[in-house]
PDB file of C-alpha atoms in Angstrom:
ATOM      1  CA  MET P   8     109.729  73.691 107.400  1.00 43.00           C
ATOM      2  CA  PHE P   9     111.612  73.460 104.113  1.00 44.00           C
ATOM      3  CA  VAL P  10     113.248  70.961 102.034  1.00 43.00           C
ATOM      4  CA  ALA P  11     116.875  71.421 101.274  1.00 56.00           C
ATOM      5  CA  ALA P  12     118.283  70.482  98.015  1.00 67.00           C
ATOM      6  CA  ALA P  13     120.765  67.753  98.023  1.00 71.00           C
ATOM      7  CA  PRO P  14     124.403  69.046  97.666  1.00 73.00           C
ATOM      8  CA  VAL P  15     126.254  68.690  94.437  1.00 69.00           C
ATOM      9  CA  THR P  16     129.284  66.411  94.743  1.00 67.00           C
ATOM     10  CA  LEU P  17     132.452  67.690  93.153  1.00 70.00           C
ATOM     11  CA  SER P  18     135.372  65.400  92.761  1.00 69.00           C
ATOM     12  CA  ILE P  19     138.737  66.654  93.536  1.00 69.00           C
ATOM     13  CA  GLY P  20     140.995  64.647  91.274  1.00 64.00           C
ATOM     14  CA  LYS P  21     143.759  65.200  88.778  1.00 61.00           C
ATOM     15  CA  ARG P  22     141.762  67.026  86.231  1.00 62.00           C
ATOM     16  CA  VAL P  23     139.771  70.202  86.931  1.00 54.00           C
ATOM     17  CA  ARG P  24     136.304  69.606  85.650  1.00 65.00           C
ATOM     18  CA  TYR P  25     133.704  71.729  87.530  1.00 69.00           C
ATOM     19  CA  ASN P  26     131.112  72.417  84.672  1.00 67.00           C
ATOM     20  CA  GLU P  27     131.302  68.530  83.749  1.00 72.00           C
ATOM     21  CA  ALA P  28     130.411  67.785  87.438  1.00 69.00           C
ATOM     22  CA  LEU P  29     127.460  69.846  87.326  1.00 70.00           C
ATOM     23  CA  ARG P  30     126.218  68.595  84.018  1.00 75.00           C
ATOM     24  CA  ALA P  31     126.688  65.039  85.295  1.00 73.00           C
ATOM     25  CA  ARG P  32     124.091  65.862  87.991  1.00 73.00           C
ATOM     26  CA  GLY P  33     121.700  67.284  85.242  1.00 77.00           C
ATOM     27  CA  LEU P  34     122.324  70.816  86.399  1.00 77.00           C
ATOM     28  CA  LYS P  35     122.894  73.768  83.967  1.00 82.00           C
ATOM     29  CA  PRO P  36     125.992  75.415  84.715  1.00 79.00           C
ATOM     30  CA  GLY P  37     126.439  79.188  84.355  1.00 85.00           C
ATOM     31  CA  PHE P  38     128.362  82.035  85.616  1.00 88.00           C
ATOM     32  CA  LYS P  39     128.274  85.894  86.296  1.00 93.00           C
ATOM     33  CA  LEU P  40     131.517  87.823  85.593  1.00 94.00           C
ATOM     34  CA  LEU P  41     132.454  89.743  88.710  1.00 96.00           C
ATOM     35  CA  ARG P  42     135.666  91.316  87.610  1.00 95.00           C
ATOM     36  CA  ILE P  43     138.768  90.791  85.436  1.00 96.00           C
ATOM     37  CA  THR P  44     141.660  93.011  86.321  1.00 97.00           C
ATOM     38  CA  GLU P  45     145.335  93.013  85.904  1.00 97.00           C
ATOM     39  CA  LEU P  46     147.589  93.910  88.939  1.00 97.00           C
ATOM     40  CA  PRO P  47     151.051  93.319  90.406  1.00 98.00           C
ATOM     41  CA  ALA P  48     151.422  90.055  92.289  1.00 98.00           C
ATOM     42  CA  ASP P  49     151.922  90.303  95.965  1.00 98.00           C
ATOM     43  CA  ALA P  50     154.171  87.950  97.844  1.00 98.00           C
ATOM     44  CA  SER P  51     151.389  85.370  98.419  1.00 97.00           C
ATOM     45  CA  VAL P  52     150.176  85.096  94.823  1.00 98.00           C
ATOM     46  CA  ALA P  53     153.635  85.360  93.411  1.00 98.00           C
ATOM     47  CA  LYS P  54     154.788  82.355  95.516  1.00 98.00           C
ATOM     48  CA  ARG P  55     151.801  80.260  94.336  1.00 98.00           C
ATOM     49  CA  LEU P  56     152.137  81.165  90.666  1.00 98.00           C
ATOM     50  CA  GLU P  57     155.913  80.640  90.840  1.00 98.00           C
ATOM     51  CA  VAL P  58     156.484  84.310  89.529  1.00 98.00           C
ATOM     52  CA  GLU P  59     158.260  87.361  90.933  1.00 98.00           C
ATOM     53  CA  GLN P  60     156.574  89.539  93.421  1.00 98.00           C
ATOM     54  CA  GLY P  61     155.378  92.639  91.315  1.00 98.00           C
ATOM     55  CA  ASP P  62     154.907  90.596  88.116  1.00 98.00           C
ATOM     56  CA  ALA P  63     151.598  91.359  86.304  1.00 98.00           C
ATOM     57  CA  VAL P  64     148.929  88.822  87.037  1.00 98.00           C
ATOM     58  CA  VAL P  65     145.471  88.642  85.714  1.00 98.00           C
ATOM     59  CA  VAL P  66     142.527  88.142  88.399  1.00 97.00           C
ATOM     60  CA  PHE P  67     139.334  86.549  86.923  1.00 96.00           C
ATOM     61  CA  GLU P  68     136.699  86.401  89.405  1.00 96.00           C
ATOM     62  CA  ARG P  69     133.156  84.911  88.695  1.00 94.00           C
ATOM     63  CA  LEU P  70     130.003  83.737  90.531  1.00 96.00           C
ATOM     64  CA  SER P  71     129.362  80.092  89.603  1.00 90.00           C
ATOM     65  CA  ILE P  72     125.556  79.308  89.092  1.00 90.00           C
ATOM     66  CA  ALA P  73     123.838  75.983  88.800  1.00 85.00           C
ATOM     67  CA  ASP P  74     120.174  76.139  87.557  1.00 85.00           C
ATOM     68  CA  ASP P  75     120.073  79.659  88.562  1.00 85.00           C
ATOM     69  CA  VAL P  76     121.310  79.019  92.169  1.00 87.00           C
ATOM     70  CA  PRO P  77     124.457  80.631  93.322  1.00 94.00           C
ATOM     71  CA  MET P  78     127.013  77.876  94.107  1.00 90.00           C
ATOM     72  CA  SER P  79     130.570  79.454  94.534  1.00 94.00           C
ATOM     73  CA  ILE P  80     132.749  82.498  93.845  1.00 97.00           C
ATOM     74  CA  ALA P  81     135.985  81.690  92.183  1.00 95.00           C
ATOM     75  CA  SER P  82     139.030  83.922  91.877  1.00 97.00           C
ATOM     76  CA  SER P  83     141.510  82.705  89.221  1.00 97.00           C
ATOM     77  CA  TYR P  84     145.115  84.229  89.255  1.00 98.00           C
ATOM     78  CA  PHE P  85     147.156  83.797  85.976  1.00 98.00           C
ATOM     79  CA  SER P  86     150.533  85.099  85.045  1.00 98.00           C
ATOM     80  CA  ALA P  87     150.130  87.719  82.385  1.00 97.00           C
ATOM     81  CA  ALA P  88     153.538  86.773  80.914  1.00 97.00           C
ATOM     82  CA  LEU P  89     152.756  82.981  80.556  1.00 97.00           C
ATOM     83  CA  LEU P  90     149.389  83.596  79.216  1.00 97.00           C
ATOM     84  CA  ALA P  91     149.387  86.593  77.015  1.00 96.00           C
ATOM     85  CA  GLY P  92     145.820  87.761  76.299  1.00 95.00           C
ATOM     86  CA  ILE P  93     144.282  85.994  78.995  1.00 96.00           C
ATOM     87  CA  ALA P  94     142.065  88.825  80.189  1.00 95.00           C
ATOM     88  CA  GLU P  95     140.402  89.181  76.822  1.00 95.00           C
ATOM     89  CA  HIS P  96     139.798  85.254  76.692  1.00 95.00           C
ATOM     90  CA  CYS P  97     138.328  85.183  80.011  1.00 92.00           C
ATOM     91  CA  GLN P  98     135.512  87.419  78.872  1.00 89.00           C
ATOM     92  CA  THR P  99     134.392  84.793  76.192  1.00 89.00           C
ATOM     93  CA  TYR P 100     135.126  81.345  77.757  1.00 87.00           C
ATOM     94  CA  ARG P 101     132.836  79.697  80.411  1.00 79.00           C
ATOM     95  CA  SER P 102     135.434  77.044  81.149  1.00 84.00           C
ATOM     96  CA  ILE P 103     139.060  77.691  82.222  1.00 90.00           C
ATOM     97  CA  SER P 104     140.028  74.165  81.015  1.00 89.00           C
ATOM     98  CA  LYS P 105     138.564  74.786  77.486  1.00 91.00           C
ATOM     99  CA  LEU P 106     140.248  78.272  77.488  1.00 94.00           C
ATOM    100  CA  LEU P 107     143.637  76.878  78.262  1.00 96.00           C
ATOM    101  CA  ARG P 108     143.347  73.987  75.875  1.00 95.00           C
ATOM    102  CA  GLU P 109     142.062  76.014  72.854  1.00 96.00           C
ATOM    103  CA  GLN P 110     144.056  79.273  73.359  1.00 96.00           C
ATOM    104  CA  TYR P 111     147.329  77.955  74.741  1.00 97.00           C
ATOM    105  CA  ASP P 112     147.518  74.263  73.857  1.00 97.00           C
ATOM    106  CA  PHE P 113     147.787  73.665  77.801  1.00 96.00           C
ATOM    107  CA  ASP P 114     146.132  70.864  79.778  1.00 93.00           C
ATOM    108  CA  HIS P 115     144.532  71.793  83.085  1.00 91.00           C
ATOM    109  CA  ILE P 116     146.124  69.543  85.810  1.00 92.00           C
ATOM    110  CA  ARG P 117     145.424  69.890  89.493  1.00 90.00           C
ATOM    111  CA  ARG P 118     148.799  69.928  91.397  1.00 94.00           C
ATOM    112  CA  SER P 119     147.236  70.533  94.886  1.00 92.00           C
ATOM    113  CA  THR P 120     144.211  71.574  96.656  1.00 90.00           C
ATOM    114  CA  ARG P 121     143.886  72.943 100.379  1.00 94.00           C
ATOM    115  CA  ILE P 122     140.533  72.930 101.723  1.00 93.00           C
ATOM    116  CA  SER P 123     139.425  74.956 105.003  1.00 95.00           C
ATOM    117  CA  ALA P 124     136.131  76.094 106.452  1.00 95.00           C
ATOM    118  CA  ARG P 125     135.484  79.689 106.951  1.00 95.00           C
ATOM    119  CA  VAL P 126     132.641  82.128 107.864  1.00 97.00           C
ATOM    120  CA  VAL P 127     131.604  83.976 104.709  1.00 97.00           C
ATOM    121  CA  GLN P 128     132.760  87.503 104.027  1.00 97.00           C
ATOM    122  CA  PRO P 129     130.066  90.150 103.520  1.00 97.00           C
ATOM    123  CA  ARG P 130     130.627  90.729  99.828  1.00 96.00           C
ATOM    124  CA  ASP P 131     130.626  86.994  99.162  1.00 97.00           C
ATOM    125  CA  ALA P 132     127.373  86.589 101.219  1.00 97.00           C
ATOM    126  CA  ARG P 133     125.563  88.998  99.059  1.00 96.00           C
ATOM    127  CA  GLU P 134     126.636  87.325  95.929  1.00 96.00           C
ATOM    128  CA  LEU P 135     125.913  83.700  97.123  1.00 96.00           C
ATOM    129  CA  GLY P 136     122.642  84.836  98.844  1.00 94.00           C
ATOM    130  CA  VAL P 137     123.509  83.429 102.153  1.00 95.00           C
ATOM    131  CA  SER P 138     123.363  84.966 105.750  1.00 94.00           C
ATOM    132  CA  LEU P 139     126.464  86.555 107.100  1.00 93.00           C
ATOM    133  CA  ASN P 140     127.140  83.744 109.568  1.00 91.00           C
ATOM    134  CA  SER P 141     127.178  81.040 107.041  1.00 95.00           C
ATOM    135  CA  PRO P 142     130.065  78.677 106.886  1.00 96.00           C
ATOM    136  CA  ILE P 143     131.750  78.181 103.452  1.00 96.00           C
ATOM    137  CA  LEU P 144     134.305  75.667 102.027  1.00 94.00           C
ATOM    138  CA  LEU P 145     137.344  77.649 100.933  1.00 96.00           C
ATOM    139  CA  THR P 146     139.599  75.820  98.540  1.00 94.00           C
ATOM    140  CA  GLU P 147     143.000  77.070  97.304  1.00 96.00           C
ATOM    141  CA  SER P 148     144.293  75.221  94.287  1.00 94.00           C
ATOM    142  CA  ILE P 149     147.479  75.292  92.206  1.00 96.00           C
ATOM    143  CA  ASN P 150     146.965  74.059  88.616  1.00 95.00           C
ATOM    144  CA  ILE P 151     149.743  73.247  86.135  1.00 97.00           C
ATOM    145  CA  ASN P 152     150.025  72.346  82.436  1.00 96.00           C
ATOM    146  CA  GLN P 153     151.421  69.302  80.868  1.00 96.00           C
ATOM    147  CA  ARG P 154     154.939  70.768  81.197  1.00 96.00           C
ATOM    148  CA  GLY P 155     154.703  71.340  84.870  1.00 96.00           C
ATOM    149  CA  GLN P 156     154.248  75.180  84.713  1.00 97.00           C
ATOM    150  CA  VAL P 157     151.698  76.738  87.058  1.00 98.00           C
ATOM    151  CA  VAL P 158     148.961  78.144  84.869  1.00 97.00           C
ATOM    152  CA  GLU P 159     146.480  78.942  87.551  1.00 97.00           C
ATOM    153  CA  TYR P 160     146.180  79.830  91.242  1.00 98.00           C
ATOM    154  CA  GLY P 161     142.558  79.503  92.264  1.00 96.00           C
ATOM    155  CA  VAL P 162     140.634  80.532  95.340  1.00 97.00           C
ATOM    156  CA  THR P 163     137.059  79.208  95.493  1.00 95.00           C
ATOM    157  CA  ARG P 164     134.461  79.985  98.122  1.00 97.00           C
ATOM    158  CA  PHE P 165     131.812  77.164  97.943  1.00 93.00           C
ATOM    159  CA  ARG P 166     128.359  77.421  99.623  1.00 93.00           C
ATOM    160  CA  SER P 167     128.771  74.484 102.219  1.00 91.00           C
ATOM    161  CA  ASP P 168     125.043  73.884 101.995  1.00 90.00           C
ATOM    162  CA  ARG P 169     125.109  73.201  98.311  1.00 86.00           C
ATOM    163  CA  MET P 170     128.498  71.553  97.687  1.00 84.00           C
ATOM    164  CA  GLU P 171     130.417  68.621  98.974  1.00 83.00           C
ATOM    165  CA  LEU P 172     134.047  67.889  97.907  1.00 81.00           C
ATOM    166  CA  VAL P 173     135.201  64.319  97.249  1.00 81.00           C
ATOM    167  CA  PHE P 174     138.791  63.305  96.862  1.00 78.00           C
ATOM    168  CA  GLU P 175     139.505  60.729  94.291  1.00 70.00           C
ATOM    169  CA  ASN P 176     142.687  58.805  93.496  1.00 64.00           C
TER     170      ASN P 176
END
């Protein structure tokens, strides 16, 4: 017998404010950097970032932790042309919203979010500390700045036992 922790509620609204949601629940947010790399955009990423296939994109992948418990793995894709120096900035900022605001004078506004359920992939299962048959919530989001430019395409894999997503208007 065990007592499961109550899931963290994350509001899916206009603004992207993950760390604020954790703090509001009294949790200490943290993250572990998994990778930062630059690569050419494949057709899928190019379409979502509204760049040309083959254009340089930076992938920033991190494990999100709340009070030392793994919560999610987020892969953020950025246009290297629009956000010059983004790879270096990702190494020092814990919040993408803060990074975009302070380094580029961009707001971080959610344009769309698609959510689906999946079975966790082996690499993600290891990082999240869950069994291989565990379900996850997968979100794909497109985030824009105040000028309507796509600034981030994000793919996040949430532990379904630790997170619940709520849509707010």
